[in-house]
Amino acid sequence: QIVITGYGLLVSRDENVIIHNVTVQDVKKDAISIYDSQQVWVDHVTVQRAKDGALDITEASKNVTVSYTKLTNQDKTMVIGGKKDPADKAIRVTLHHNYYYNNKQRNPLILYATVHMYNNLFRNYGNTSGGYAIAATTSSRLRSENNIFDPHRVHDAMRTINPGYQDIPGYIWESGSLALNGAKVFST
C-alpha cells in the first residue's frame, strides 16, 4: 500500500489509467482529479481529509470506474460533471462497492453526467444540517441499485436539486436500496 500525504493525483487528457492500492490523505485541494480522460479505473483506494474534493471526475471524461474505494471525512466528497459544456453530457461513470463514511455532501454531486451506482455503503453522511448523500442535478442521469444509506442526522439520501445552487433537476432511477435510521431514499 502506497500512502501519499499532502499531495493529490491528477489524470489529465489520458487514457487506460489504473490507480490501485493507494491512500491519499491530508491534501489542501482535490485528492484525485480526473478530467478529459478515458478508460480510468480507481480501485482499492482510500481518500481521507482532502480540503476540497476527494475525487472529482470532470471535463468530458468517459468510461471511469471507481470500485472498492473508501472515501472518508470529507465536506465535499465527489463531483462528477461540471460546466454547462455539452461535452460534459458525454461523461460516463460507474461507482460500485465503495464505502462513504463521515462525509457531509457530494457522495457524489452529479452535473450533466450519466452515472451507474450499485452496492455502495453510505454511513454517517450529512453530519451537519444541509448535508446529503447523492445529488443528481442539472439534467444528469443516475441509475442507483442496491445501495445502503445510514445517515447521521440529515436524512436525504438522494435529491434531484440542490436548493440555491443547482435548481435544474436531474433524473434518478432507483431500485433495491436499503434506507436505515430514517433515510429518505428520494427527495426533490
Protein backbone atom coordinates (compact mmCIF):
# COMPACT_ATOMS: atom_id res chain seq x y z
CA GLN A 1 0.00 0.00 0.00
CA ILE A 2 1.35 3.38 -1.04
CA VAL A 3 0.45 6.37 1.18
CA ILE A 4 0.56 9.88 -0.29
CA THR A 5 0.24 12.69 2.26
CA GLY A 6 -0.22 16.33 1.31
CA TYR A 7 -0.28 15.83 -2.47
CA GLY A 8 -3.03 14.81 -4.87
CA LEU A 9 -3.14 12.79 -8.09
CA LEU A 10 -4.11 14.25 -11.46
CA VAL A 11 -5.20 12.29 -14.53
CA SER A 12 -5.45 14.79 -17.38
CA ARG A 13 -6.15 14.08 -21.06
CA ASP A 14 -5.03 10.49 -20.72
CA GLU A 15 -6.44 7.02 -21.26
CA ASN A 16 -6.08 3.49 -19.93
CA VAL A 17 -5.04 4.54 -16.41
CA ILE A 18 -5.32 2.39 -13.28
CA ILE A 19 -4.96 3.86 -9.79
CA HIS A 20 -4.79 0.91 -7.41
CA ASN A 21 -3.96 0.24 -3.77
CA VAL A 22 -3.14 3.85 -2.83
CA THR A 23 -4.08 6.06 0.13
CA VAL A 24 -4.26 9.81 -0.49
CA GLN A 25 -4.71 11.95 2.62
CA ASP A 26 -4.46 15.45 4.08
CA VAL A 27 -4.45 17.25 0.72
CA LYS A 28 -5.07 21.01 0.51
CA LYS A 29 -7.03 20.72 -2.75
CA ASP A 30 -8.55 17.74 -4.63
CA ALA A 31 -7.10 14.36 -3.67
CA ILE A 32 -7.75 12.76 -7.08
CA SER A 33 -8.80 14.74 -10.18
CA ILE A 34 -9.73 13.06 -13.44
CA TYR A 35 -10.54 15.28 -16.39
CA ASP A 36 -10.82 14.83 -20.11
CA SER A 37 -9.66 11.22 -19.77
CA GLN A 38 -10.95 7.82 -20.86
CA GLN A 39 -10.87 4.27 -19.51
CA VAL A 40 -9.76 5.15 -15.96
CA TRP A 41 -10.10 2.67 -13.11
CA VAL A 42 -9.76 3.74 -9.47
CA ASP A 43 -9.68 0.55 -7.39
CA HIS A 44 -8.96 -0.25 -3.73
CA VAL A 45 -8.05 3.37 -2.97
CA THR A 46 -8.56 5.28 0.30
CA VAL A 47 -9.05 9.04 0.30
CA GLN A 48 -9.42 10.99 3.52
CA ARG A 49 -9.29 14.57 4.74
CA ALA A 50 -8.88 16.41 1.43
CA LYS A 51 -9.68 20.12 1.85
CA ASP A 52 -11.59 20.35 -1.44
CA GLY A 53 -12.86 17.18 -3.11
CA ALA A 54 -11.85 13.60 -2.51
CA LEU A 55 -12.34 12.52 -6.13
CA ASP A 56 -13.58 14.71 -8.98
CA ILE A 57 -14.40 13.43 -12.48
CA THR A 58 -14.93 16.26 -14.97
CA GLU A 59 -14.31 17.70 -18.43
CA ALA A 60 -15.87 15.03 -20.65
CA SER A 61 -14.17 12.03 -19.04
CA LYS A 62 -15.59 8.72 -20.28
CA ASN A 63 -15.67 5.17 -19.00
CA VAL A 64 -14.41 5.86 -15.49
CA THR A 65 -14.94 3.21 -12.82
CA VAL A 66 -14.41 3.68 -9.08
CA SER A 67 -14.59 0.41 -7.14
CA TYR A 68 -13.80 -0.93 -3.66
CA THR A 69 -12.72 2.56 -2.58
CA LYS A 70 -13.06 4.29 0.81
CA LEU A 71 -13.91 7.99 0.83
CA THR A 72 -13.95 9.34 4.39
CA ASN A 73 -14.03 12.51 6.48
CA GLN A 74 -14.94 14.96 3.72
CA ASP A 75 -17.12 18.03 3.37
CA LYS A 76 -17.37 17.83 -0.43
CA THR A 77 -16.61 14.26 -1.44
CA MET A 78 -17.05 13.88 -5.19
CA VAL A 79 -18.17 15.91 -8.20
CA ILE A 80 -18.99 14.16 -11.46
CA GLY A 81 -19.56 16.53 -14.38
CA GLY A 82 -19.46 20.26 -14.03
CA LYS A 83 -19.85 23.03 -16.52
CA LYS A 84 -22.75 23.65 -18.83
CA ASP A 85 -20.49 22.36 -21.59
CA PRO A 86 -22.20 19.89 -23.97
CA ALA A 87 -19.10 17.68 -23.67
CA ASP A 88 -19.92 17.01 -20.01
CA LYS A 89 -23.09 15.21 -21.12
CA ALA A 90 -20.74 12.53 -22.51
CA ILE A 91 -19.28 11.75 -19.06
CA ARG A 92 -19.94 8.11 -18.11
CA VAL A 93 -19.02 6.80 -14.64
CA THR A 94 -19.64 3.58 -12.71
CA LEU A 95 -19.32 3.53 -8.89
CA HIS A 96 -19.58 0.16 -7.16
CA HIS A 97 -18.69 -1.47 -3.85
CA ASN A 98 -17.44 1.81 -2.35
CA TYR A 99 -17.57 2.91 1.28
CA TYR A 100 -18.54 6.52 2.01
CA TYR A 101 -18.10 7.39 5.70
CA ASN A 102 -18.49 10.60 7.68
CA ASN A 103 -18.93 12.82 4.62
CA LYS A 104 -21.25 15.84 4.65
CA GLN A 105 -22.27 16.01 0.98
CA ARG A 106 -21.49 15.23 -2.67
CA ASN A 107 -21.27 11.46 -2.42
CA PRO A 108 -21.39 12.35 -5.38
CA LEU A 109 -22.83 15.56 -6.79
CA ILE A 110 -23.68 14.77 -10.44
CA LEU A 111 -23.97 17.55 -13.05
CA TYR A 112 -24.93 16.66 -16.65
CA ALA A 113 -23.16 13.27 -16.48
CA THR A 114 -24.52 9.71 -16.62
CA VAL A 115 -23.69 7.56 -13.57
CA HIS A 116 -24.44 3.97 -12.55
CA MET A 117 -24.04 3.29 -8.82
CA TYR A 118 -24.56 -0.07 -7.18
CA ASN A 119 -23.67 -1.90 -3.96
CA ASN A 120 -22.23 1.16 -2.19
CA LEU A 121 -22.46 1.87 1.54
CA PHE A 122 -23.11 5.42 2.76
CA ARG A 123 -22.64 5.80 6.55
CA ASN A 124 -22.79 8.83 8.78
CA TYR A 125 -23.39 11.24 5.87
CA GLY A 126 -24.96 14.64 6.36
CA ASN A 127 -23.18 15.20 9.63
CA THR A 128 -24.48 18.81 9.76
CA SER A 129 -27.73 20.38 8.60
CA GLY A 130 -27.96 20.68 4.84
CA GLY A 131 -25.91 17.59 4.06
CA TYR A 132 -27.00 14.69 1.89
CA ALA A 133 -25.58 11.58 0.25
CA ILE A 134 -26.24 11.93 -3.50
CA ALA A 135 -27.45 14.83 -5.66
CA ALA A 136 -28.25 14.22 -9.33
CA THR A 137 -28.89 17.72 -10.71
CA THR A 138 -28.69 19.79 -13.90
CA SER A 139 -30.00 17.19 -16.35
CA SER A 140 -27.76 14.40 -15.05
CA ARG A 141 -28.86 10.76 -15.14
CA LEU A 142 -28.32 8.37 -12.24
CA ARG A 143 -29.09 4.65 -12.08
CA SER A 144 -28.88 3.62 -8.42
CA GLU A 145 -29.19 -0.04 -7.39
CA ASN A 146 -28.83 -1.87 -4.09
CA ASN A 147 -27.07 0.88 -2.14
CA ILE A 148 -27.28 1.20 1.66
CA PHE A 149 -27.94 4.58 3.29
CA ASP A 150 -27.27 5.03 7.03
CA PRO A 151 -27.32 8.77 7.83
CA HIS A 152 -26.01 10.72 10.79
CA ARG A 153 -28.71 13.38 11.34
CA VAL A 154 -29.74 14.54 7.89
CA HIS A 155 -31.94 12.03 6.17
CA ASP A 156 -31.80 12.95 2.46
CA ALA A 157 -30.13 10.04 0.73
CA MET A 158 -30.81 11.31 -2.81
CA ARG A 159 -32.05 14.57 -4.26
CA THR A 160 -32.58 15.93 -7.74
CA ILE A 161 -31.92 19.59 -6.98
CA ASN A 162 -29.56 21.39 -4.64
CA PRO A 163 -31.59 24.43 -3.47
CA GLY A 164 -29.88 27.73 -4.15
CA TYR A 165 -27.04 26.07 -6.04
CA GLN A 166 -28.38 23.75 -8.75
CA ASP A 167 -32.08 24.32 -9.31
CA ILE A 168 -32.33 22.34 -12.57
CA PRO A 169 -33.29 18.77 -11.67
CA GLY A 170 -31.57 15.60 -12.73
CA TYR A 171 -33.09 12.15 -13.20
CA ILE A 172 -32.81 9.22 -10.81
CA TRP A 173 -33.81 5.59 -11.44
CA GLU A 174 -33.56 3.76 -8.13
CA SER A 175 -34.16 0.15 -7.14
CA GLY A 176 -33.31 -2.16 -4.29
CA SER A 177 -31.65 0.31 -1.91
CA LEU A 178 -31.86 -0.07 1.85
CA ALA A 179 -32.68 3.02 3.94
CA LEU A 180 -31.71 2.88 7.62
CA ASN A 181 -32.31 5.27 10.53
CA GLY A 182 -34.88 7.43 8.76
CA ALA A 183 -33.02 7.90 5.48
CA LYS A 184 -35.20 9.21 2.65
CA VAL A 185 -34.01 7.45 -0.48
CA PHE A 186 -35.53 10.07 -2.74
CA SER A 187 -36.10 13.78 -2.16
CA THR A 188 -36.62 16.72 -4.50
